[in-house]
Structures are given as structure tokens and as C-alpha cells.
Coordinates of C-alpha atoms and ligand atoms in Angstrom, one line a residue:
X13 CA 14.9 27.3 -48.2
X14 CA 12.8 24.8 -47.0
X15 CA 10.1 25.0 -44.2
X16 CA 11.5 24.2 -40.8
X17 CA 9.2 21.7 -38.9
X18 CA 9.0 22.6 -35.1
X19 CA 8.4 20.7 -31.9
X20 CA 4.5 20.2 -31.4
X21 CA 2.6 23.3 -29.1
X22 CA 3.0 22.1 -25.9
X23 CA 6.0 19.5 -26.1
X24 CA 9.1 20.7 -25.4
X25 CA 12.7 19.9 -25.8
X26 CA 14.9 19.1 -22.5
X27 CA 18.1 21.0 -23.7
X28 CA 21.8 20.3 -22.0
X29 CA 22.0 23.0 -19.0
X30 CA 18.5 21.9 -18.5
X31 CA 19.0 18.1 -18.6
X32 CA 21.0 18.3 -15.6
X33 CA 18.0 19.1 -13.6
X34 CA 15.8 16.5 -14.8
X35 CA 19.2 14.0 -14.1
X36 CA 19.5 15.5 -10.6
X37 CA 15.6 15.5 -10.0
X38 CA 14.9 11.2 -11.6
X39 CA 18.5 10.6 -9.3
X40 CA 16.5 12.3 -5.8
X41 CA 13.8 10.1 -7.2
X42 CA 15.6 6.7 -7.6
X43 CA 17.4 7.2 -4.2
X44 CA 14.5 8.2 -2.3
X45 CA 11.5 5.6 -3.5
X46 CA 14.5 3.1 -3.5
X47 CA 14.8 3.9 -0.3
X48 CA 11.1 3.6 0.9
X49 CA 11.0 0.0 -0.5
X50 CA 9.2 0.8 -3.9
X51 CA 10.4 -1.4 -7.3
X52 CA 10.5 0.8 -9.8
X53 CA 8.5 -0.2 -13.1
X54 CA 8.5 1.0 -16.4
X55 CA 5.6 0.3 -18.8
X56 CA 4.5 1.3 -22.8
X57 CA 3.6 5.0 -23.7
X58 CA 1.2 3.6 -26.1
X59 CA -2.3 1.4 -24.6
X60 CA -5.4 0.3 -25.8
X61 CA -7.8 3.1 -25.4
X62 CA -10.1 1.4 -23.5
X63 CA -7.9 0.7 -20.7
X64 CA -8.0 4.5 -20.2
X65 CA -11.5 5.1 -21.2
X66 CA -12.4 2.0 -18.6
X67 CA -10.6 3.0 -15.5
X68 CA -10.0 7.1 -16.0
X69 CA -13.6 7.4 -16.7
X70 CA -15.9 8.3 -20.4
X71 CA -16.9 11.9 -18.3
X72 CA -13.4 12.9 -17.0
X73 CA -12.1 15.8 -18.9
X74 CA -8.9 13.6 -19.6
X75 CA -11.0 10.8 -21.2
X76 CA -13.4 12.8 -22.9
X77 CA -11.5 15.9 -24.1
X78 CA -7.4 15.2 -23.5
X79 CA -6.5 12.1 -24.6
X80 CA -3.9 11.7 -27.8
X81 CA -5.8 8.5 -29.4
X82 CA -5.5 7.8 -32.6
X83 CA -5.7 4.3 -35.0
X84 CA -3.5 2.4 -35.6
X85 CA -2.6 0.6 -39.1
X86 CA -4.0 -2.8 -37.9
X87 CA -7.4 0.0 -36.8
X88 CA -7.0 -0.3 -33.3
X89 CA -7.9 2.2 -31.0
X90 CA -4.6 3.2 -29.0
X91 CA -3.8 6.3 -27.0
X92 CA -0.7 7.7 -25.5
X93 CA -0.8 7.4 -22.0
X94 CA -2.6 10.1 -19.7
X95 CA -1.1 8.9 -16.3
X96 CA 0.4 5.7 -15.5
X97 CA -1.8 4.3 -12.6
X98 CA -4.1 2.4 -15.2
X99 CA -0.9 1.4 -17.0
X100 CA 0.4 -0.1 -14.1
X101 CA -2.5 -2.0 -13.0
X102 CA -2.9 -3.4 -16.7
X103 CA 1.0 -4.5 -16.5
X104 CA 0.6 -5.8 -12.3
X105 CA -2.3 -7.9 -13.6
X106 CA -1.2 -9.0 -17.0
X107 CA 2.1 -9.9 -15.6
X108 CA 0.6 -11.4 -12.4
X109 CA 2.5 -9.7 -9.7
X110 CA -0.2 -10.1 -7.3
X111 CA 0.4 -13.8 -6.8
X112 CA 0.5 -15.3 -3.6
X113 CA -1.2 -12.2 -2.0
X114 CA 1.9 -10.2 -2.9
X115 CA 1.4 -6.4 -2.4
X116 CA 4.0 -4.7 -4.8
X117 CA 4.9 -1.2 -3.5
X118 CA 6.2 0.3 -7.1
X119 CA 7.5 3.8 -8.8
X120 CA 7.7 5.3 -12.1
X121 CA 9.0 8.1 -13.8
X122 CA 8.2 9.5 -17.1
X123 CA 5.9 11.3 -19.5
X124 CA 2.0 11.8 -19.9
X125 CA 0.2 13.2 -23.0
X126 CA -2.8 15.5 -22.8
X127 CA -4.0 17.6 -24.8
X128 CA -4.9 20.6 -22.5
X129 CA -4.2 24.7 -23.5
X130 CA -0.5 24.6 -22.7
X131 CA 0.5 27.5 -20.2
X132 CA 3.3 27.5 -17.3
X133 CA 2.9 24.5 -15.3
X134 CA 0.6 22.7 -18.0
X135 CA 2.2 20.8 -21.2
X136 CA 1.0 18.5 -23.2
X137 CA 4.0 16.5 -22.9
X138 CA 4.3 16.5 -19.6
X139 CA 6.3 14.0 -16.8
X140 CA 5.4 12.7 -13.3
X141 CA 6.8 10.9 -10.6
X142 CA 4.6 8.2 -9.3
X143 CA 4.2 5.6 -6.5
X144 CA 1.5 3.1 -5.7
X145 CA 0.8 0.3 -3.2
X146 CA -0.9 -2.0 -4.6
X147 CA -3.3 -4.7 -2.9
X148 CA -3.3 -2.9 0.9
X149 CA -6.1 -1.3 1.9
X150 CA -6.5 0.4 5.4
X151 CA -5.5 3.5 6.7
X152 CA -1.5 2.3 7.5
X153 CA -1.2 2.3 3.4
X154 CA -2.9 5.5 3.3
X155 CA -0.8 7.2 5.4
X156 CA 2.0 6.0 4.0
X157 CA 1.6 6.7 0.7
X158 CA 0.9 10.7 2.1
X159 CA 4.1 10.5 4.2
X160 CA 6.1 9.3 1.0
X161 CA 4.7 12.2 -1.7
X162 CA 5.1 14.7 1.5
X163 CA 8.8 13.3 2.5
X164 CA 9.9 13.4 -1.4
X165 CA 9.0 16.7 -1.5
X166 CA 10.7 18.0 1.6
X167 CA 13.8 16.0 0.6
X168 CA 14.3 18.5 -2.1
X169 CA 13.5 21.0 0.3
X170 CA 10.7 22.1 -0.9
X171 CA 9.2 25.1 1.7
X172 CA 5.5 25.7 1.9
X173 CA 3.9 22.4 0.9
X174 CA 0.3 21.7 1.8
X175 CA -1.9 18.6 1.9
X176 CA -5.6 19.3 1.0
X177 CA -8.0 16.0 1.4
X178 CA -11.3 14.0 1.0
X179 CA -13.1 11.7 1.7
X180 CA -15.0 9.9 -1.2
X181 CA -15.5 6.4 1.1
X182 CA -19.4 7.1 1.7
X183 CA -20.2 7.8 -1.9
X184 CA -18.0 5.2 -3.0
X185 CA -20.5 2.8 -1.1
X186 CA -23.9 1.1 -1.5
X187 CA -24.9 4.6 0.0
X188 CA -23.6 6.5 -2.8
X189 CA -26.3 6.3 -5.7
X190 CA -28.6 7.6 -3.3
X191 CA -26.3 10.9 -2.5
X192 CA -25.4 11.0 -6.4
X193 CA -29.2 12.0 -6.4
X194 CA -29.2 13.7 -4.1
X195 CA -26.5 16.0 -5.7
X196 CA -28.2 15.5 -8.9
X197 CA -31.4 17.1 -7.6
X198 CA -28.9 19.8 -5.9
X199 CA -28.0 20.8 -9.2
X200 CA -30.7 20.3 -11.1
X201 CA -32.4 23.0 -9.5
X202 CA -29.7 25.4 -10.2
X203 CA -29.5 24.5 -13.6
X204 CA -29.4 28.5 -15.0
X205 CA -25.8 28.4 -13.5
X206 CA -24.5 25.3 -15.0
X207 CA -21.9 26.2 -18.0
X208 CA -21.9 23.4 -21.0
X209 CA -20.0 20.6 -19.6
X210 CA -21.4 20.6 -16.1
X211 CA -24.8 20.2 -18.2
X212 CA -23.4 17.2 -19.3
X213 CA -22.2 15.6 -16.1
X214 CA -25.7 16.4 -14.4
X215 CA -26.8 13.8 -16.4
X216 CA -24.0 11.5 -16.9
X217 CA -22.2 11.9 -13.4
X218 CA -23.0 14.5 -11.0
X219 CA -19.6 14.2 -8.9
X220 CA -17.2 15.3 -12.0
X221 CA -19.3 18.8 -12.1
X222 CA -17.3 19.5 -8.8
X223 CA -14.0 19.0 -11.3
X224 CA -15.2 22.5 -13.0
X225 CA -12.6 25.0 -12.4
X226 CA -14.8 27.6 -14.0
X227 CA -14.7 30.7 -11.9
X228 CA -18.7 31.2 -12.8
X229 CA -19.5 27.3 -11.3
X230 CA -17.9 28.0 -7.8
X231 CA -20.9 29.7 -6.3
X232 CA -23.3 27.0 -6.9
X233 CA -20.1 23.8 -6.3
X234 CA -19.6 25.6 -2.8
X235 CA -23.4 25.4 -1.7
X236 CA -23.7 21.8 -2.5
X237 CA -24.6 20.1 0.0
X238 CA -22.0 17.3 0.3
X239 CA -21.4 17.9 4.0
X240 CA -24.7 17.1 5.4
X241 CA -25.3 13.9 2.8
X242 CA -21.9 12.3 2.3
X243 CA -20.1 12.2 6.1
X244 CA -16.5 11.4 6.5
X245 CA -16.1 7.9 7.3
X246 CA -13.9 7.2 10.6
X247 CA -11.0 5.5 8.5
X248 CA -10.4 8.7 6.9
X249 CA -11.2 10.7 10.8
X250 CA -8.2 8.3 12.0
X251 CA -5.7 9.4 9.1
X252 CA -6.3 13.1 9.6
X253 CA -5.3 12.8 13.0
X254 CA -2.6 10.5 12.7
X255 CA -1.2 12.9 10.0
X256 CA -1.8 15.9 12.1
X257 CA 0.5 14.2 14.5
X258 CA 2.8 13.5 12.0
X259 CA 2.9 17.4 11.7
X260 CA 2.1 17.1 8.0
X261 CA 0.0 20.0 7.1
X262 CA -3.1 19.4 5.8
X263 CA -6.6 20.8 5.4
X264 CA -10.0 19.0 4.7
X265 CA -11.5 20.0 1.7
X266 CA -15.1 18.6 0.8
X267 CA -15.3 19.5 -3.1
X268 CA -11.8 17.7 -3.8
X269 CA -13.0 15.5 -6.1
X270 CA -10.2 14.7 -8.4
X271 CA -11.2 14.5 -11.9
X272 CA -10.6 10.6 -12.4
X273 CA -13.6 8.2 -11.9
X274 CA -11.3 5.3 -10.2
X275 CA -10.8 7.0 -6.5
X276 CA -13.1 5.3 -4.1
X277 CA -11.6 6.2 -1.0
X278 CA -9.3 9.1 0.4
X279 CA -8.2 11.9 -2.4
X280 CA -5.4 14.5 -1.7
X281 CA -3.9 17.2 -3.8
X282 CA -0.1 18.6 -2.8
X283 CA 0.2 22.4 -3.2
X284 CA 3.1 24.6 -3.3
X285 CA 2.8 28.5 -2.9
X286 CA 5.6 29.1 -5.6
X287 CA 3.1 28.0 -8.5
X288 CA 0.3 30.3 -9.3
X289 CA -2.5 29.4 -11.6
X290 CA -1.8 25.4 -11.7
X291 CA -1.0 24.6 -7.8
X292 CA -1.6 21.2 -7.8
X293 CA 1.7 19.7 -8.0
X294 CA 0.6 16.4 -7.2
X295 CA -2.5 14.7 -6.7
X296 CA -3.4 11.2 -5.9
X297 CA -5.5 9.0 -3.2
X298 CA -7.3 5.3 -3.0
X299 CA -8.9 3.0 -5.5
X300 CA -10.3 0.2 -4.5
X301 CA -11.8 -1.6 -7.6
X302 CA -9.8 -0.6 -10.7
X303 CA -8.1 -3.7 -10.5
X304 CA -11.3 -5.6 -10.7
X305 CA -12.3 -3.4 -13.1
X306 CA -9.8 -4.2 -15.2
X307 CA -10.4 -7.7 -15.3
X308 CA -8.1 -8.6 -12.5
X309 CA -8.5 -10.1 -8.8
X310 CA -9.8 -7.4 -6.2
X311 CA -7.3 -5.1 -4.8
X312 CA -7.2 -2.5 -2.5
X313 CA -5.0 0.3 -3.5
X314 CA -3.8 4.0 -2.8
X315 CA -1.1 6.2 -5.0
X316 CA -0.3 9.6 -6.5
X317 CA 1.8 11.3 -9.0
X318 CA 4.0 14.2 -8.6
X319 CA 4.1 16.8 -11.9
X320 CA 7.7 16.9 -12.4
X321 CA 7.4 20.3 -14.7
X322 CA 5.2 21.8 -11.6
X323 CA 7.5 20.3 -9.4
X324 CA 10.7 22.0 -11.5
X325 CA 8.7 25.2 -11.5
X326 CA 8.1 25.7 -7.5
X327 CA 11.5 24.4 -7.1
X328 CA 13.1 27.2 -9.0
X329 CA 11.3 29.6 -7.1
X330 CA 12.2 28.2 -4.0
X331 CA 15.0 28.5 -1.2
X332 CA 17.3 26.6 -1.6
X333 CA 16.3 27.3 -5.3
X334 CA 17.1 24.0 -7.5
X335 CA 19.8 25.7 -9.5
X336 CA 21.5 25.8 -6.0
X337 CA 20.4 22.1 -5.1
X338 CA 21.4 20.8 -8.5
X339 CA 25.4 22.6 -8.3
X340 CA 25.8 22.5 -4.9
X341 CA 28.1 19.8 -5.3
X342 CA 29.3 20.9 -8.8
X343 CA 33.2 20.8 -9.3
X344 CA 34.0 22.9 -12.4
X345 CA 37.0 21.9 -14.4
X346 CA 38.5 24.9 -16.0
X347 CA 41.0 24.1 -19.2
X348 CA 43.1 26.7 -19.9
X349 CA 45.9 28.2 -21.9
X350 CA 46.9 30.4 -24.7
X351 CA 49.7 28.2 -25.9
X352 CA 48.0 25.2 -28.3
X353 CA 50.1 22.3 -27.0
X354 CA 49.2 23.0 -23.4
X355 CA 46.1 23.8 -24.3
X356 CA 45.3 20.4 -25.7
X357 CA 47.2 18.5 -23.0
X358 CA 44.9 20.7 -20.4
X359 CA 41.5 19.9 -22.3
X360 CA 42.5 16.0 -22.6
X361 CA 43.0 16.2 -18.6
X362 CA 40.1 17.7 -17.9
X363 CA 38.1 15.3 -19.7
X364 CA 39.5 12.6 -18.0
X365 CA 39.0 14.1 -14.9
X366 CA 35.5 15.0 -15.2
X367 CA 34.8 11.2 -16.5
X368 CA 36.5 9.8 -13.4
X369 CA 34.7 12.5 -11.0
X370 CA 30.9 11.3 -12.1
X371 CA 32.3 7.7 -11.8
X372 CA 32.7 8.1 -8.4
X373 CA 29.0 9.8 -8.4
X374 CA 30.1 13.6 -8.1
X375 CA 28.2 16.0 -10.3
X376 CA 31.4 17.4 -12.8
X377 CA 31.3 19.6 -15.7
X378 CA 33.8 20.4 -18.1
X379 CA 33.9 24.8 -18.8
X380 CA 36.0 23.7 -22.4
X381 CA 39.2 25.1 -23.3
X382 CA 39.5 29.2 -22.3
X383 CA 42.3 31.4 -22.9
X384 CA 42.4 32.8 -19.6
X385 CA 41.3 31.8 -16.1
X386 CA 38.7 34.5 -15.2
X387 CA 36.4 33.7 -17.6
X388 CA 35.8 30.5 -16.0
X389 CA 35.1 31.4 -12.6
X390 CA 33.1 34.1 -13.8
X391 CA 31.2 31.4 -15.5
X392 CA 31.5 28.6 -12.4
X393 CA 30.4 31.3 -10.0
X394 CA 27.0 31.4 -12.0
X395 CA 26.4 27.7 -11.6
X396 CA 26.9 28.1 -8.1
X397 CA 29.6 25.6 -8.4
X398 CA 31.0 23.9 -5.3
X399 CA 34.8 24.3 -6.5
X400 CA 37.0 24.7 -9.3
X401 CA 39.3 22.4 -10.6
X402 CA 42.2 24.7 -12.6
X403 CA 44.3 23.2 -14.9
X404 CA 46.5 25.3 -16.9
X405 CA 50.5 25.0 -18.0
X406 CA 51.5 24.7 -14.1
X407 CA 49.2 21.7 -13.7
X408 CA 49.7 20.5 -16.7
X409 CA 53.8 20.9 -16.0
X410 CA 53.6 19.5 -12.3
X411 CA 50.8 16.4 -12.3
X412 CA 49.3 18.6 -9.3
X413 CA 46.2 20.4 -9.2
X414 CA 44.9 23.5 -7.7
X415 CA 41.5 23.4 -6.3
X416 CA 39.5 27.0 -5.7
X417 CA 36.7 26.2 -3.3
X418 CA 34.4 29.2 -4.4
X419 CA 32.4 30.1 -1.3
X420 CA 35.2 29.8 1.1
X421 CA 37.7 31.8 -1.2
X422 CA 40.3 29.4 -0.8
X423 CA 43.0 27.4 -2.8
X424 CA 44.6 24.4 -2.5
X425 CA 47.2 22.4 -3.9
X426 CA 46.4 18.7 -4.2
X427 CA 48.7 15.8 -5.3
X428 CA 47.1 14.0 -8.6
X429 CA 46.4 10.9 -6.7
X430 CA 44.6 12.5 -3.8
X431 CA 42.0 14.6 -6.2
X432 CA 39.1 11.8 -5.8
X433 CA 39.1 11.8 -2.1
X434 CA 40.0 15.4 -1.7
X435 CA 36.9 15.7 -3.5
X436 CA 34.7 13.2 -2.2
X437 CA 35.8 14.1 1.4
X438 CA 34.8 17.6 1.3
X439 CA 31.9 17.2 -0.9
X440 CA 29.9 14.2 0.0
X441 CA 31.8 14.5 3.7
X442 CA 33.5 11.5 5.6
X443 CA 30.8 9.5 6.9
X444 CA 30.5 8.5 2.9
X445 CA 34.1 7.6 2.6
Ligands
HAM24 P1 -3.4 13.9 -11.8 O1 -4.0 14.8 -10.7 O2 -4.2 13.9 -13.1 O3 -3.3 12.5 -11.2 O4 -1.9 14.3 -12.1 C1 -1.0 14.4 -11.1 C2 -0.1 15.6 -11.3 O5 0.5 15.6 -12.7 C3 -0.8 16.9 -11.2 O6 -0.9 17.3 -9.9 C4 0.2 17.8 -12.0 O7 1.3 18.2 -11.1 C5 0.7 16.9 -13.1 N1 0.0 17.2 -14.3 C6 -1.2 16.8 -14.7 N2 -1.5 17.3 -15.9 C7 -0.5 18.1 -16.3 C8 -0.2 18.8 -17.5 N3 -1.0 18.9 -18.5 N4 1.0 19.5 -17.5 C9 1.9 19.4 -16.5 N5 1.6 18.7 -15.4 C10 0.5 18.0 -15.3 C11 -2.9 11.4 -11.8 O8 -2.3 11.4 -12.9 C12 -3.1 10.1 -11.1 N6 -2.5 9.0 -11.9 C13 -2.5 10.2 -9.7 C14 -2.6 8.9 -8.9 C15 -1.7 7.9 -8.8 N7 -3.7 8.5 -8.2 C16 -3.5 7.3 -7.7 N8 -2.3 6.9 -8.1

């Protein structure tokens, strides 16, 4: 027999009964940054290398250890993108979307490549959900850019999420070669406790060593002295408080760094308490001179990305959990007969009625033909399903259907041409009618 090739470590296959949650989870996505005034934008998986070596940074872990680059057969240097914030300044410049002082407010969805130790919560193939405002500086696009990663998030209802933040403004600035030595000198003279890579960002750039999640290097990152050499500038002073009276929960946290050389301003990090090991489950903040950087005009800038697998992950182990979110408007259509010509006619109906139900935008699925009844509500009670659409040799005889509304333990009969409304009406309520 011959050898059976497998997926690559770290890349995995979306199967159906797990598609649905990616579906639901891009839909929330469309719906809400749709609704925040961001255009959503869709660039290459494969770049020039240097457009990620130029903005991520040569020191960063991603650049220097995770990137997929490879040549190509014309032997140039391409890589499969490791975030999209770099891609979507090349395409914003290249395609000129800044003209006439324009400040495009866009979103993305899709995969990232790095090649990190795969564990929960960290693939290699792995998807986010992004937003950036591009060309606004200030502290209003700062602070919106929080409130739309932090509103996403509680639209899905995600509990216990938590906004840690810094302030990289100062070393950012004309001040900040002197405070990179100063660091330098910091950790220069605790050089015994410096593992391999943090050797090699002493020399090359001192802020990435605070990137170490090394359980040895914490000691020595936590004495730095960042506090008393690199003060919070007042823009950043102002967003704290305007978020704190937002009632978005956030904490100040002087060695968020955020392994990517291009953030020149305020950093944050999203957490979620359902993730263990890998809580970041979104990360993002302001960069200022990428754009110049990249050969375009100067433009202020602020974004994040959301990991959709991390996101998946704190979601499932939350309440509502997603399995809930994603059926709780699931109508289950439930084919059913022992005798073969009904059973056909049944199957044909349900088909047709499931096709017309997600027309309409309602979440359907089909359970396939069954002898008897209870086998499908013993499966539509595990998918949390909203209803139950039964169509066996009465419905099948009459035209009408009988609808089980599973938490409420009740039937009804409903005339064919009423179904959709029925449905919508009770599902989506009235106000959507
Ligand atoms: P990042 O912190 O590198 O930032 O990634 C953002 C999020 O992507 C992380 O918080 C995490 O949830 C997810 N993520 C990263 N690596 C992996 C992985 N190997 N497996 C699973 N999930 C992962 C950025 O990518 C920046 N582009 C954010 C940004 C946008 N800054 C400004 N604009």
C-alpha cells in the first residue's frame, strides 16, 4: 500500500462540524467591523521577504527564527505571511489609498504562517482577525482601535477579558537611543543571566530581550530599570484614563514590549483566563513610521490582530460556550421514515427546506434520512439546536410541518407557507421582520 502523506505538524484541517464555527465566528466578524466603519481587505499569502524582514524586524523571533521563506523558481526571496499589518501597508501604499489625506479604517481575516513548536493555542498555520486605522495618529484612534478589539470580543460574549498596556512613545523618540543604552548597560552587567538569544539582542537590540518568555530571564527583565528612564508620555496618561472610564479593564504593564520592531507608540495585549499557557489572544498597538519605512508617505497608525484559534479556544471554555453561540439559532431538519418512497420525498423536503432557511440567513442543518424520530432529537439536543423541523409520512402527506422547540418542550403545527416567518419570528424576533 502506498505511504499516506499527512497534513504538515502544526497545520490543520477545518473539518465540517467544525467549519461551522469558523463560518459563525468570520460572519460575527463581517457584521461587527462592518459595522464599526472598517473596509475589509484581502491581500497575497505569499510577499517579498524583505517586506517582512523590513517592517517586523531582522531581531524579532518571527523574522529571525519563524518565518516560512523560501526561493522561488525566478530565485526570489518570498515568505508566507507572518501577520498581515506589513501586508497591508505594502497593498495601502502600492495601491495608493492614502490619496487626498484619506485615512482608511480596514479588516482582514485569514491565515499566518510561523514556524513556532505547535501546542494548544500555537499552530503554525494559524488565523487572525485584524483591524487597522491607517493615517490617524492621536489618542481618539488609539482608543478606538482598543474599544473595537475589546467590543468584538464582548459581542461574542467573551467573560473575563483583560487589557494589559505600554507605553513605547519615549523610546520611540530622539530620547530613545539614549535609554536603549541605558538598558544595554542594565543588562550588560547581568550578563551571567542572559540565555543565548537575549545575548544576541544585547548587542543587536536591547528592547526585544524583554520579548524572552524564558522563565530563567524574568528575574533580571523585572529589575530593569524601564520605569525610572523611559516615563509614560501624557498621550498614553490620557488614554488610560479615558479607557478606565470607558470601564474597559486594563492594567499598565512596563515590560510589554511586543516582539515586532514597528510599534512606536502605545502596545496592548488582550487576555482571556480560559487559555492557559498562550494568553495572549490578541495583541496590537501604534506604529508610526512603517509606512515610511516602507517606502510610502508618513502615516500615523494603530491596529491589532485577534488569534482566531486562541479566540476558538477561550470561547469553548466559556459561558455561553461557542457550541451554544454557534446553535443557538440552529433549526434541525429531521427526515424520516422507514418506508423508501416517503423516505425519499421526506429527504428531498428537507433539503429544500434547509436551502431556503440559510437563504433567509438562519443557521439550518439537515440530520439525513433516519428510520425513526428519536434518534434525531437525541442528536439535535447535542447541538443545542434551537428547534426541530420533523418531517416524516404525516408531513410529507399533509404539506404541514411540526415544529419541536427543544428548550421549551413544545410542538407546533405550522402551515407550509408560514414556516419562514414562523422561523424568523421566533428566532431572529420581530424587530428583524
Ligand atoms: P501578534 O501578537 O504577533 O501581533 O499576533 C496577534 C495574535 O495572533 C496573538 O495574540 C495570538 O492570539 C495570535 N497568534 C500569534 N502567533 C500564533 C500562533 N503561532 N498560533 C496561534 N495564534 C497565534 C500581530 O500579528 C500584529 N500584526 C498585530 C497588530 C496589528 N499590530 C498592529 N496592527
Amino acid at each position: 500500500m502506498a505511504k499516506k502523506i499527512e497534513s504538515l505538524r502544526g497545520m490543520e484541517d477545518i473539518l465540517p462540524g467544525e467549519v461551522e464555527k469558523w463560518q459563525w465566528l468570520e460572519s460575527k466578524a463581517h457584521q461587527f467591523f462592518g459595522a464599526w466603519n472598517f473596509d475589509e481587505i484581502r491581500t497575497p499569502i505569499v510577499e517579498y521577504t524583505d517586506l517582512f524582514s523590513r517592517s517586523i524586524g531582522e531581531t524579532t523571533d518571527i523574522v529571525h527564527k519563524e518565518m516560512y521563506t523560501f526561493e522561488d523558481r525566478g530565485g526570489r526571496s518570498l515568505t508566507m505571511r507572518p501577520e498581515m499589518t506589513a501586508s497591508v501597508a505594502r497593498a495601502v501604499i502600492q495601491n495608493n489609498l492614502l490619496r487626498n489625506g484619506a485615512s482608511p479604517n480596514l479588516y482582514y481575516i485569514g491565515p499566518m504562517f510561523r514556524a513556532e513548536r505547535p501546542q494548544a493555542g500555537r499552530k503554525r498555520q494559524f488565523h487572525q482577525i485584524g483591524a487597522e486605522i491607517v493615517n490617524e495618529g492621536g489618542v481618539d484612534a488609539d482608543l478606538h482601535i482598543i474599544r473595537s478589539a475589546y467590543y468584538f470580543l464582548k459581542s461574542l460574549n467573551l467573560q473575563d477579558v483583560k487589557i494589559k498596556l505600554n507605553d513605547l512613545t519615549i523610546i520611540s523618540s530622539s530620547a530613545g537611543s539614549t535609554i536603549r543604552e541605558k538598558l544595554r548597560s542594565y543588562f550588560e552587567s547581568h550578563k551571567d543571566k542572559l540565555d543565548k538569544d537575549s545575548l544576541y539582542r544585547l548587542d543587536k537590540n536591547v528592547l526585544r530581550i524583554f520579548d524572552s518568555k524564558a522563565p530563567e530571564m524574568q528575574a533580571v527583565i523585572d529589575e530593569a530599570p524601564w520605569e525610572d528612564i523611559a516615563p509614560l508620555s501624557d498621550d498614553f496618561k490620557m488614554l488610560m484614563t479615558r479607557l478606565e472610564a470607558d470601564g474597559i479593564p486594563c492594567e499598565l504593564n512596563r515590560r510589554l514590549v511586543r516582539g515586532l520592531d514597528y510599534y512606536t507608540g502605545c502596545v496592548f495585549e488582550i487576555t482571556s483566563s480560559g487559555l492557559g499557557a498562550q494568553d495572549a489572544l490578541a495583541g496590537g498597538g501604534r506604529y508610526d513610521g512603517l509606512y515610511e519605512e516602507l517606502g510610502g508617505p508618513k502615516s500615523p497608525c494603530t491596529g491589532f490582530s485577534i488569534g482566531m484559534e486562541r479566540l476558538m479556544l477561550a470561547l469553548t471554555n466559556n459561558e455561553p460556550s461557542l457550541e451554544q453561540q454557534v446553535s443557538c439559532g440552529l433549526v434541525y431538519l429531521a427526515p424520516f421514515s422507514d418506508d423508501l418512497e416517503v423516505a425519499s420525498q421526506a429527504e428531498s423536503l428537507a433539503r429544500e427546506a434547509a436551502r431556503k432557511l440559510k437563504s433567509i440567513g438562519l443557521d439550518a442543518v439537515n440530520g439525513g434520512l433516519q428510520k425513526s424520530l428519536s434518534n434525531h432529537l437525541k442528536r439535535a439536543g447535542k447541538r443545542n439546536a434551537r428547534c426541530v423541523l420533523m418531517i416524516g409520512a404525516d408531513e410529507v402527506a399533509s404539506g404541514q410541518w411540526q415544529l419541536r422547540w427543544m428548550e421549551e418542550q413544545t410542538q407546533e403545527t405550522v402551515k407550509a407557507g408560514d414556516l419562514l416567518i414562523t422561523l424568523l419570528r421566533k428566532i431572529r424576533g420581530t424587530e428583524l421582520l
